[in-house]
Each structure stands twice: as C-alpha cells, then as structure tokens.
Amino acid sequence: MRLTQDPIQVLLIFAKEDSQSDGFWWACDRAGYRCNIARTPESALECFLDKHHEIIVIDHRQTRSFDAESVCRSIRATNPSEHTVILAVVSQASDDHEEASVLPLLHAGFNRRFMENSSIIACYNELIQIEHGEVRSQFKLRACNSVFTALDHCHEAIEITSDDHVIQYVNPAFERMMGYHKGELLGKELADLPKSDKNRADLLDTINTCIKKGKIHKIHRDSGDNSQTEPHSFRYKNRRKESIDVKSISSRGSDAPSLQNRRYPSMARIHSMTIEAPITKVINIINAAQENSPVTVAEALDRVLEILRTTELYSPQLGTKDEDPHTSDLVGGLMTDGLRRLSGNEYVFTKNVHQSHSHLAMPITINDVPPSIAQLLDNEESWDFNIFELEAVTHKRPLVYLGLKVFSRFGVCEFLNCSETTLRAWLQVIEANYHSSNAYHNSTHAADVLHATAFFLGKERVKGSLDQLDEVAALIAATVHDVDHPGRTNSFLCNAGSELAVLYNDTAVLESHHTALAFQLTVKDTKCNIFKNIDRNHYRTLRQAIIDMVLATEMTKHFEHVNKFVNSINKPMAAETEGSDCECNPTGKNFPENQILIKRMMIKCADVANPCRPLDLCIEWAGRISEEYFAQTDEEKRQGLPVVMPVFDRNTCSIPKSQISFIDYFITDMFDAWDAFAHLPALMQHLADNYKHWKTLDDLKCKSLRLPSDS
Ligand SMILES: [Zn+2]
C-alpha cells in the first residue's frame, strides 16, 4: 500500500481511442499525472494490479466492447481498489430521456459519474477535483488504517484519548499491561482508571503484605475466577460498540490462573506519564513475564518489583546490626546533606583572600622549575611519590608544579591548543583558591588526587578504555575537584544554613561549588582560560565530563557509583574472561556509558586513595583529615550546631578506629573493584599493610597515629 501520492496515477479504460479518451489523456498530462490506457477488461485489471492507480476512468457510453459495470466490479473485487476512485464516463442524456439515476453506478462500484465532455479543461477540472477531494481523503484513510494496524501489533502499550482524556482506543499491549480489557477502558477517563474498578483492592500491596507474612501461596481477587468470568464478559459484550475478539477474552478469563487477573494500579499511573522512564520499561517487562509464570515465580517477581519501587537502588540499607559509632558518624557526616538542619546559626563562608605571597618565583615553563623541585618531580610517575616533600619545597604550591609536569606529560596544552603560559596562569589561579589554612582540603590534597589520577590513566586497561578528551577532562577535574573547599563537610554547611547550602539547595553543595567556581575562575580572565582556543562542541563535551567527575566525588552517591561500576564493568569483564580467551576489551571505546563509569570510579578512587599510599603518607593524611574533622566538631560546639560526627572529637577520638571504619565501609570494596579493572597490586598491598597498622594500634588501645615508641 502506498502512503505517498507522487505522482497521481490514472488508468483510462477505453475500448478505442476517441476525443473523450484524448481529453483525459491530455488533462492528465496537464495535471502532471501519470496515465495508462487499457483497451480490454483483462489488460485493465492486469495494469491496475501492477500500478494501483488512484483514479480509474471507465468508458460507460457504449456496451458493445465491454460492460463498464462488470469491469468496475472486477476491479472492486481486488484488494488494492479499496482506496481507488472510479469514474464512469456516460453519454449526454438526450432531451427526450429523463436523466438516469446514479444508483446503479454506485452499486457497481463507481464513485462518480462524468457526463461526456471531451474538452481538455473539463476533463482536467474533473480530475483535479477528484484529487483534491476523494484521492486525498483516501490517502488519509490509508494512513489511518496502517497506523491502527501498526498500533495493534505494537509491543508498547498505547492509548488514545479525546481532548477531555476519555479513552477512545487502546491497543492489545495496553490491555495486557493494564490487566483491563478494551471494553472496560473505552469511554473511561484515563485519570479515573485505577480507582474505577470497584473490585480492586490495591492488589499488589495485598500480595506483598501476604508474602511478607508468609501466609498464602495463591492469591484470589475478591471477585476471583469462579465468579468473575461470567459477569465480566457479559459486561464487556454489553458495552462494546465495535468488533471485538470475544474468543481471546473468554480464554483469558477461564484458563488464566488467578494471578493473571490482577490489576496494576501503579502501572496505570506510571503509564500516564508522557515519557517512559527505563524503570517503567523494566516493570513492564516483569509484569509481562509474570503473566505467563507459575505462581512461585510471579511471587518472587512481586518481591523484585517491591525492591525496584524504592528510589535508592544503589545505596545499601544501613542495618541496625552495625552499631559502630565510627561508621555511623562517617556515614552521617559524609553521606548526608541537609539531614539535620538547624536554622539561625549563619555560617558565613569565608572566601580565601590570602593569595599567598610566596617567596618562590613562579616558573615560566616546566623547564624553568628550580632544580630541587625538578629533581623531586622526576619521580612523579611512581605511586610512592612523596607529595609532602613537594609541598615543602614548593612552599605549599605543589599543584602548580605537579600540574605543569603532569599536564605536559599528557599533552594537555596541545590538546587544548593553549600555551604553557596560559596553563601556568590557570594552575596558579586554581591553586590560589584552595585554602592553605585547611588541614586536609588544601592544594596538596588536590595535587595528590591529580597524581593518583595521572597514575591511573597510565594503567593499561584505563588507557585502553578512554579517549584523550577523557584523559584531559580527568586531569582537569582532579585539579579543581575541591577548589575553595571551606574545610567543612556538606552536612555542616547545611546545618549552618551557609550561603552555599542555600545556593545549592542542600544538595551536593560543595561539589557543585567546586565545579561552578572552577569554570568561573577559568573563563573569567582570558590570561588563564585554558579553554579559549577549543571549539564550542569540544568545550561542551569536555565541560560535561569535568562536571560529571567532580560531582561523582560526592559521597552520598558513593555506593551508586561503585555498584554501577561493578555491575557494568567488573561483572561483564569477569564473564568475558571466563567465557573465552578473547582479549577484546568489553569496556573500551565506543561505550560512552562505560567510559563515564570508569572516569567516575577513577576520580573517586584518586580522591580517597590515602589508605593505599605507603604507610608514612597514609598516616600523614589520616592525621590531616582527623584534624580537619576535629576543627569542625570544635566549631559546631562553639556555635551550638549539631555535631555531625561526634566520634571526631579531639579529646576522645580513636584515629585507628576511625580509619578502620572508613576502610571497611568505603575503601575495601571500591578498591577491590578498581583493582580488578585497573590491576593495582602495589596499592592493594599498601592497603593491607596500612589496615594492619591501624588494627595493631587499635588492638593496643592506642588512639593516635603511631605507637608512642615510633613517633
Ligand atoms: Zn577531594
């Protein structure tokens, strides 16, 4: 069937050529139609079945050669003629004859009568009137029929409502998904659907409750099978207006197990959303699977649905069994935002105004760095690189120096098409906006995260999975990821009602600020705008990647990121290596979704890699983070704010215990997963050694960083 009409095709059926057939021929020519002429009924039918003309003109003036009405009937007997307009050319009624009725012509299958007139313009007018009227309507009708045929076979549930939301049509998939039959739906208001079924208790909830109680194995609706089938189909038949498939209704009613008769009120609501979310599709698939499953499977799937309906799919439920205060403090302190809010105590966030007046002359290029620094940086590619030594020799400006070295190693300036002068100015601006007064979240932490990120980027599988744009984005993200960090946690800022918390609605407050400020600082001044020479599309992609990575460092999403990584990267990889020897890279390029997960995991691991550093470095970091948390607790007490992490009280805190909890809760699983991907045996060894260190201290009831004898 054709749904487009370019050009119109006309079939003339005239036993012999005369002025009338010529008139139509030239009229077609003038109208731009394609025209065929057939002399016999046989050739006419053959030609029509070949071309499916939109208009057929049959000579009805004389009956000697063929009977026009039987020709018309034979064409009408074919399927394609359903949408064809057939015209009968009849003789002028002579004066003494009364004009004949058109009824016999209509009965024969003609649509119109054309009074013999061989003028080209008369034929032309007739043809274009037919085109603009009936032919166009027929095309719409064809399109409409095809759409409904398609809808009937479509697997997506589709309903059509009137302007006032009254259901006019539903397709079989809709009936299946909703558990209602067409007859029950037509004429109802869509919004009323879930509550219009008088028999329906909230069945799904009932099932879930019953399963939880473990009481029943088979659920009957209160109007179960036995009583349901008869009145149900009766109601249906009474209401139907158009053709229905009674057979399918009754078969569904009779031999279906009771579970199939359930209604899904929540589905109705979900479906009435205009855009279908992935979770809706998942639930639809499960619902469909339930339809043909044994009761036990359907029940299990009900439990699956119950879990899926929660929003925090990736966050573990914090059980009451783990009462370790260190863990719960860390969870409360790091994984919540505005959970505990207190009004009135305004924490005014202090901008870092002290642009350090370093005595150290800034290098012009990476080649001009002082020898002491250059020498240290020679070892920059090693995991055991000592960032605190760099901090010391650079007078707390490690980020500029390490940045210059690392960015040049990865060809960042070439990629961004910017000069090293611009890069240096940018690194200086970013570093100046870290607070050197913070015990932990200062530019040394940023340099440390940059170092770890660069190290991870050098790992074979990471390198093989990412593009250069990802590398550049990751290095930039690491550099800026904590810029202007106030040395307080998100929870603190929310409780204190800080400007930032208000600005970002208590949601990912710090991470949003780091990202936003980084871009503000970068584009504010062309001297330090490392993005100034890349085109708009590149910039957008790069910016997106940087934002995504910095936001991924937010701890409330920790388990979501880790679990997604495990499910999408680790598990397929493990399956692949088990299944075959093929060394093809399941996570590699051309999988942007996976690249995103890898980048998030990379910066997350880089951000909290302290427990995987050599023991001395690990201990120094533990001391710094504890000091920053102690300072927060001090301030919370001073200001009468809720104390977010009570265990981090400098008078009572056991640092080994807090480290053990942090490693147990956040680090072990994440680095196991990251190691399985990136292969990092040295880090895992450090992690084990450091863990042992903290355990030893804890066993000896030591609360500080080292045994007294060691320090
Ligand atoms: Zn950080």
GROMACS .gro file of N, CA, C and O and ligand atoms in nm, residues 440-441 445 449 481-482 607, ligand 1:
model
   29
  440TYR      N    1   4.336   1.949   5.571
  440TYR     CA    2   4.333   1.843   5.471
  440TYR      C    3   4.300   1.895   5.331
  440TYR      O    4   4.374   1.872   5.236
  441HIS      N    5   4.186   1.962   5.321
  441HIS     CA    6   4.140   2.003   5.187
  441HIS      C    7   4.210   2.129   5.139
  441HIS      O    8   4.148   2.233   5.120
  445HIS      N    9   4.615   1.825   4.878
  445HIS     CA   10   4.519   1.719   4.852
  445HIS      C   11   4.484   1.717   4.702
  445HIS      O   12   4.479   1.612   4.639
  449VAL      N   13   4.542   1.410   4.446
  449VAL     CA   14   4.437   1.348   4.364
  449VAL      C   15   4.476   1.355   4.216
  449VAL      O   16   4.455   1.261   4.140
  481HIS      N   17   3.888   1.965   4.175
  481HIS     CA   18   3.774   1.897   4.235
  481HIS      C   19   3.736   1.944   4.377
  481HIS      O   20   3.625   1.919   4.421
  482ASP      N   21   3.828   2.009   4.449
  482ASP     CA   22   3.794   2.059   4.583
  482ASP      C   23   3.822   2.208   4.597
  482ASP      O   24   3.837   2.259   4.710
  607ASP      N   25   4.049   1.026   4.484
  607ASP     CA   26   4.012   1.119   4.590
  607ASP      C   27   4.033   1.060   4.729
  607ASP      O   28   4.065   1.131   4.823
  712ZN      ZN   29   3.887   1.561   4.746
   0.00000   0.00000   0.00000
